[in-house]
PDB file of C-alpha atoms and ligand atoms in Angstrom:
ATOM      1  CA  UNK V   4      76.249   6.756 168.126  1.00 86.00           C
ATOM      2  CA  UNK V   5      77.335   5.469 164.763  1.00 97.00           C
ATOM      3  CA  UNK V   6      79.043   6.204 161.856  1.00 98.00           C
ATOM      4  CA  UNK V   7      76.795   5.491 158.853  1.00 98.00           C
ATOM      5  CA  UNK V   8      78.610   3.768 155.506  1.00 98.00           C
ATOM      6  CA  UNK V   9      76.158   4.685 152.679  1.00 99.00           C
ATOM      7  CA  UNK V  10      76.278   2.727 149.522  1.00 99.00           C
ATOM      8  CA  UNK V  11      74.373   3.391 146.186  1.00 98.00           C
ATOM      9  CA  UNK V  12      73.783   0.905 143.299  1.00 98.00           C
ATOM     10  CA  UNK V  13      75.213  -1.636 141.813  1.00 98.00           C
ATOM     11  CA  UNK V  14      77.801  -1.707 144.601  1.00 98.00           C
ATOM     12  CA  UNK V  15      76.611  -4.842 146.378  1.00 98.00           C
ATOM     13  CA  UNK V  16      78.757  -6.572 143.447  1.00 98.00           C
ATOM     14  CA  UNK V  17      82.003  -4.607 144.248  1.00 98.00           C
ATOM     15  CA  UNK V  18      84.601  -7.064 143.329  1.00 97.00           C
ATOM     16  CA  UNK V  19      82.259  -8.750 140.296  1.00 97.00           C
ATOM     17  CA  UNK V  20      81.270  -5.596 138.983  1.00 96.00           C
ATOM     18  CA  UNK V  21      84.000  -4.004 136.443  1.00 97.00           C
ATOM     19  CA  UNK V  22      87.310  -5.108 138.405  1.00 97.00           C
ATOM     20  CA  UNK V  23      89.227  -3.449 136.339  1.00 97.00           C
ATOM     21  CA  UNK V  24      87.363  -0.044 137.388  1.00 97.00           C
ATOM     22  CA  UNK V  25      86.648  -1.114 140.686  1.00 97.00           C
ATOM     23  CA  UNK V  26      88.886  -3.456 142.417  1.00 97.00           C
ATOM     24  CA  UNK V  27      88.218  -7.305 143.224  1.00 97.00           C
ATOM     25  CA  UNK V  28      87.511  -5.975 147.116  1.00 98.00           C
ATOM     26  CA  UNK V  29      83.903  -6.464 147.873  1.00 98.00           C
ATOM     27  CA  UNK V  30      81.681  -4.148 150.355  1.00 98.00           C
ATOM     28  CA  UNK V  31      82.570  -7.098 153.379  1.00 98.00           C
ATOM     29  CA  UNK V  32      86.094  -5.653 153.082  1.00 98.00           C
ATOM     30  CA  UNK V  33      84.747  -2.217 153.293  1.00 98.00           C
ATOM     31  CA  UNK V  34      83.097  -2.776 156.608  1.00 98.00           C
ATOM     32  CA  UNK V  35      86.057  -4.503 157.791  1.00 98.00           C
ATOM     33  CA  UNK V  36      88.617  -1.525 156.891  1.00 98.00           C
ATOM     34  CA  UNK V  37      85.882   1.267 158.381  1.00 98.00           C
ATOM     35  CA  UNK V  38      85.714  -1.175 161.500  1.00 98.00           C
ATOM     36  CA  UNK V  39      89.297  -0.632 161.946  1.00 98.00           C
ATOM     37  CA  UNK V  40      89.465   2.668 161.603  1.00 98.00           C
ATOM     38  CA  UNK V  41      86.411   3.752 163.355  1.00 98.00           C
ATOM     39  CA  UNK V  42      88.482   1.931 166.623  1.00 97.00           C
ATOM     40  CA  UNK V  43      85.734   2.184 169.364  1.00 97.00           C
ATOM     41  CA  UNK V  44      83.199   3.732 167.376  1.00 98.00           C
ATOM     42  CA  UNK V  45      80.275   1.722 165.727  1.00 98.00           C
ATOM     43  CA  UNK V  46      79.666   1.495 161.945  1.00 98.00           C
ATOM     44  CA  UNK V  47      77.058   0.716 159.936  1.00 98.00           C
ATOM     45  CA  UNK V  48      77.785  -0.131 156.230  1.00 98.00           C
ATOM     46  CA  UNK V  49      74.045   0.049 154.278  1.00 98.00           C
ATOM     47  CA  UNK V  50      73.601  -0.639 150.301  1.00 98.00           C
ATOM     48  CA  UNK V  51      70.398   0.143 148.382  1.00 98.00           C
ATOM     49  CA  UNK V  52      69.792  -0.036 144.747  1.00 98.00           C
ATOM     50  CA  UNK V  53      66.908   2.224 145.262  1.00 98.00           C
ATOM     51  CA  UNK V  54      66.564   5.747 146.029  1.00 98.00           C
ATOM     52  CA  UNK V  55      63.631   5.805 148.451  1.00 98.00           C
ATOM     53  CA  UNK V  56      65.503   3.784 150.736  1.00 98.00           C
ATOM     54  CA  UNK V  57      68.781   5.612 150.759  1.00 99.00           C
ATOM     55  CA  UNK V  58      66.509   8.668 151.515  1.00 98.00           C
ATOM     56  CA  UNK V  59      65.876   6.761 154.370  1.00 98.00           C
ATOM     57  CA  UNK V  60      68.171   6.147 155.783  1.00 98.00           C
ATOM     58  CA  UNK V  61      70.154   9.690 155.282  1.00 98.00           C
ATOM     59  CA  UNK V  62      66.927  10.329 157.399  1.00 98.00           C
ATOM     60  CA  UNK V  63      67.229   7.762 160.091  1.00 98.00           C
ATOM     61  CA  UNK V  64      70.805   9.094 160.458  1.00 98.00           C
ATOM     62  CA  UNK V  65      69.568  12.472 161.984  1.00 98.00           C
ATOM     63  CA  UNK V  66      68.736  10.796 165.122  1.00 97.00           C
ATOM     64  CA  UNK V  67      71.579   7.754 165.360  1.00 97.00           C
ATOM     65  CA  UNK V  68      74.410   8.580 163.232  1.00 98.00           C
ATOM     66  CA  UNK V  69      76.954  11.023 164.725  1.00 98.00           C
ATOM     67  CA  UNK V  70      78.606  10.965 160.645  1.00 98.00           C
ATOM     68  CA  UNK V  71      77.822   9.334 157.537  1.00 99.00           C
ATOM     69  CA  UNK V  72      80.455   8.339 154.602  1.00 99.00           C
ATOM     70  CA  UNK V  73      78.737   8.273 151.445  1.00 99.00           C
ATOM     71  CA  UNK V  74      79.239   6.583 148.527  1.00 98.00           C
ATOM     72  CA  UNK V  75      75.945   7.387 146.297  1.00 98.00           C
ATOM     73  CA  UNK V  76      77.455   5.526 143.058  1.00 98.00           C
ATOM     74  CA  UNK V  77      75.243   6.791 139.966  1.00 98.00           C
ATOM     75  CA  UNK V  78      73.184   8.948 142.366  1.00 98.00           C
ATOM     76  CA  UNK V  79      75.978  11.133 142.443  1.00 98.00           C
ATOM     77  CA  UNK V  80      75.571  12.727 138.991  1.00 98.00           C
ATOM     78  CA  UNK V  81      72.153  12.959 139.235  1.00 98.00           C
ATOM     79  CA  UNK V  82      69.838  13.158 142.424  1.00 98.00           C
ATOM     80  CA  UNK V  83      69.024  16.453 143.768  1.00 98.00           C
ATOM     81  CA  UNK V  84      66.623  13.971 146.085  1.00 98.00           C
ATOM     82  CA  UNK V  85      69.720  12.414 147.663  1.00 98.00           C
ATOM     83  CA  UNK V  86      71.676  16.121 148.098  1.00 98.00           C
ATOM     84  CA  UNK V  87      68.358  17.512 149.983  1.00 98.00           C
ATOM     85  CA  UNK V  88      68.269  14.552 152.024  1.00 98.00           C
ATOM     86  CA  UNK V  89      72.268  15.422 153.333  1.00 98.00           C
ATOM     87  CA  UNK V  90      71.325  18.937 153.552  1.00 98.00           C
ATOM     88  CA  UNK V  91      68.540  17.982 155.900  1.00 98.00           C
ATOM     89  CA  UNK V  92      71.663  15.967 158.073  1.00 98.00           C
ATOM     90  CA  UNK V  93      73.706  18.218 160.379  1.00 98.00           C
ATOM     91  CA  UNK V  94      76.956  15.569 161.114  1.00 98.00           C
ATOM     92  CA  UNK V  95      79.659  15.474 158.949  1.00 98.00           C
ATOM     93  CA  UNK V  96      79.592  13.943 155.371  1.00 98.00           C
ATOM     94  CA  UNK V  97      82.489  12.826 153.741  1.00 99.00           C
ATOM     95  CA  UNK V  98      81.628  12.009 149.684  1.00 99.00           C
ATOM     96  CA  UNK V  99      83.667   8.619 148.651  1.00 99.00           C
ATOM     97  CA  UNK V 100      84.177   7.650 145.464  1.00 98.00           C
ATOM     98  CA  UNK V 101      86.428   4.094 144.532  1.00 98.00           C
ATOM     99  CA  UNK V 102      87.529   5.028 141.297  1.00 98.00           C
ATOM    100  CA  UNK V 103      88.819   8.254 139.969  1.00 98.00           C
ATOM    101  CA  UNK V 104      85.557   9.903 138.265  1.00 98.00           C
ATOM    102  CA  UNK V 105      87.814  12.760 136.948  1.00 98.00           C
ATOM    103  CA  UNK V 106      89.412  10.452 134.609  1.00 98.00           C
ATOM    104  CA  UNK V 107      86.036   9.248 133.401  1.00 98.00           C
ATOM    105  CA  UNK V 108      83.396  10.359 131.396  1.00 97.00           C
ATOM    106  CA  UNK V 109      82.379  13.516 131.648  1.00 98.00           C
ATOM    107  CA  UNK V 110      79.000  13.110 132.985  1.00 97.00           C
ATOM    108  CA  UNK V 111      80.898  11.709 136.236  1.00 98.00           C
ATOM    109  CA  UNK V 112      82.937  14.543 136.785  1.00 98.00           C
ATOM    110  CA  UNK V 113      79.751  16.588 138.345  1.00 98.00           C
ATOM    111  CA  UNK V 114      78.517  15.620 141.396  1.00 98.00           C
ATOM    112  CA  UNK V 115      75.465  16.794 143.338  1.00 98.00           C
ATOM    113  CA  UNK V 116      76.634  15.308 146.605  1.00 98.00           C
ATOM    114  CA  UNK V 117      79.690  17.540 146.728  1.00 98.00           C
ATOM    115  CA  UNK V 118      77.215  20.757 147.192  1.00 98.00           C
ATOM    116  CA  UNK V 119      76.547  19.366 150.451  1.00 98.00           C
ATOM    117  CA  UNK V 120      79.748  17.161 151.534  1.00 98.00           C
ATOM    118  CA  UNK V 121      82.747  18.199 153.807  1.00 98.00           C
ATOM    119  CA  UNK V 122      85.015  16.552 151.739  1.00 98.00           C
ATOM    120  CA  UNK V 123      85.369  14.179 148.590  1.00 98.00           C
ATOM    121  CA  UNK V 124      87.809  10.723 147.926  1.00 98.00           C
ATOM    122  CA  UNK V 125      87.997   9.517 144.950  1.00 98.00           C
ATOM    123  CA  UNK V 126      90.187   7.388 143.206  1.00 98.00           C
ATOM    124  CA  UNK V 127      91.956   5.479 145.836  1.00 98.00           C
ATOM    125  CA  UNK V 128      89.883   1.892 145.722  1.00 98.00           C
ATOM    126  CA  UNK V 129      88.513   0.890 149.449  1.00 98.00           C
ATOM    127  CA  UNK V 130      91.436   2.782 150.848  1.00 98.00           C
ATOM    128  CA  UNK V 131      88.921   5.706 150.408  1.00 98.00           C
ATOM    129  CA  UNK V 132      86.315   4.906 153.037  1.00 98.00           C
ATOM    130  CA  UNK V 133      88.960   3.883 155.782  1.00 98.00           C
ATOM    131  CA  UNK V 134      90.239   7.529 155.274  1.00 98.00           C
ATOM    132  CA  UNK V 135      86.946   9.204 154.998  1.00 99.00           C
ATOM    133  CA  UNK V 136      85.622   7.537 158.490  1.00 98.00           C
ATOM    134  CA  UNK V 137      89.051   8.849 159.947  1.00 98.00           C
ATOM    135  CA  UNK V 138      88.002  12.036 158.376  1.00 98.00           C
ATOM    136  CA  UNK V 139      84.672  12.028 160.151  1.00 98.00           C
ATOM    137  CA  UNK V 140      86.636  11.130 163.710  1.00 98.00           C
ATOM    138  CA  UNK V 141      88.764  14.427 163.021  1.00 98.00           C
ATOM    139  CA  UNK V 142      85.781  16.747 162.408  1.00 98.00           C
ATOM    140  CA  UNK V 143      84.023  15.436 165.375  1.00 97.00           C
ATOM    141  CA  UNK V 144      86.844  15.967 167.762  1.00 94.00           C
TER     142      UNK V 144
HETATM  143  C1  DHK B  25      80.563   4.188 141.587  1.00 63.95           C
HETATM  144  C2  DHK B  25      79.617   4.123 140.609  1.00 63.95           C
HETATM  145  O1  DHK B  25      78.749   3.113 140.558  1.00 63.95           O
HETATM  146  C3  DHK B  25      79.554   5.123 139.533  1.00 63.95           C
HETATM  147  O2  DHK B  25      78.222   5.358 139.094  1.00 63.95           O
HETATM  148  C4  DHK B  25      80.209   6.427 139.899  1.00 63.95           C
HETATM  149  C5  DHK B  25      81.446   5.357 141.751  1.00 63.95           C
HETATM  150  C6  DHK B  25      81.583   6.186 140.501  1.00 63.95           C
HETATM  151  C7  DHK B  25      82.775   4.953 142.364  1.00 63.95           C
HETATM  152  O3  DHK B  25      83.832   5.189 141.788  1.00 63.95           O
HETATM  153  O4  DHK B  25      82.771   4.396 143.474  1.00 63.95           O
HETATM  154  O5  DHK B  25      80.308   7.249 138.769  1.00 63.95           O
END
């Protein structure tokens, strides 16, 4: 089984979007640093700009993910849809975040994803989702 690599909106332009905030790296570069550190283990790196679909596929990953790394972007701060979807998943969930949302606005620094996740990364660019699939390995012995 898989390891799923959720991504919210606007993220399909990492490395247009904001490079200052965000890093020149696009999501291509994400799969290829959670390929290499999932080792044997499949991933599968998914980005939506609509909420439906993430719900989706948090669904979907009941039955053929074994973890899923999560980054929700904007849904984050404000879907209680997305958090009942992960509390409805029983792998773990590591919460990702590429830039440090402490030093942000405020209305970043709550997040409803971190009611549900086993841990939360953020602040370390792409580097984040490399150590969050490693993180998922660990908890699933
Ligand atoms: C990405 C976004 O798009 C923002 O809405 C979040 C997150 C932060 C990130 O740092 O990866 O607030």
């Amino acid at each position: 089984m898989t390891i799923y690599i959720l991504n919210g909106p606007n993220l399909n332009l990492l490395g247009k979007r904001q490079p200052e905030i965000y890093g020149r790296e696009t999501l291509e570069d994400v799969e290829r640093l959670c390929a290499e550190a999932a080792g044997e283990v499949p991933v599968k790196l998914l980005q939506t700009n609509w909420e439906g679909q993430m719900i989706d596929w948090i669904h979907e990953a009941r039955d053929r993910a074994r973890g899923i790394v999560i980054n929700p972007a904007a849904w984050t701060h404000t879907s209680v849809a997305v958090l009942d979807a992960l509390n409805a998943y029983e792998g773990p969930v590591i919460e990702v975040h590429i830039s440090n949302v402490h030093k942000r606005e405020a209305f970043r620094h709550h997040s409803y994803v971190s009611l549900r996740a086993d841990g939360v990364i953020a602040g370390l660019g792409i580097e984040g989702y490399a150590l969050a699939v490693r993180r998922v390995l660990t908890l699933l012995g």
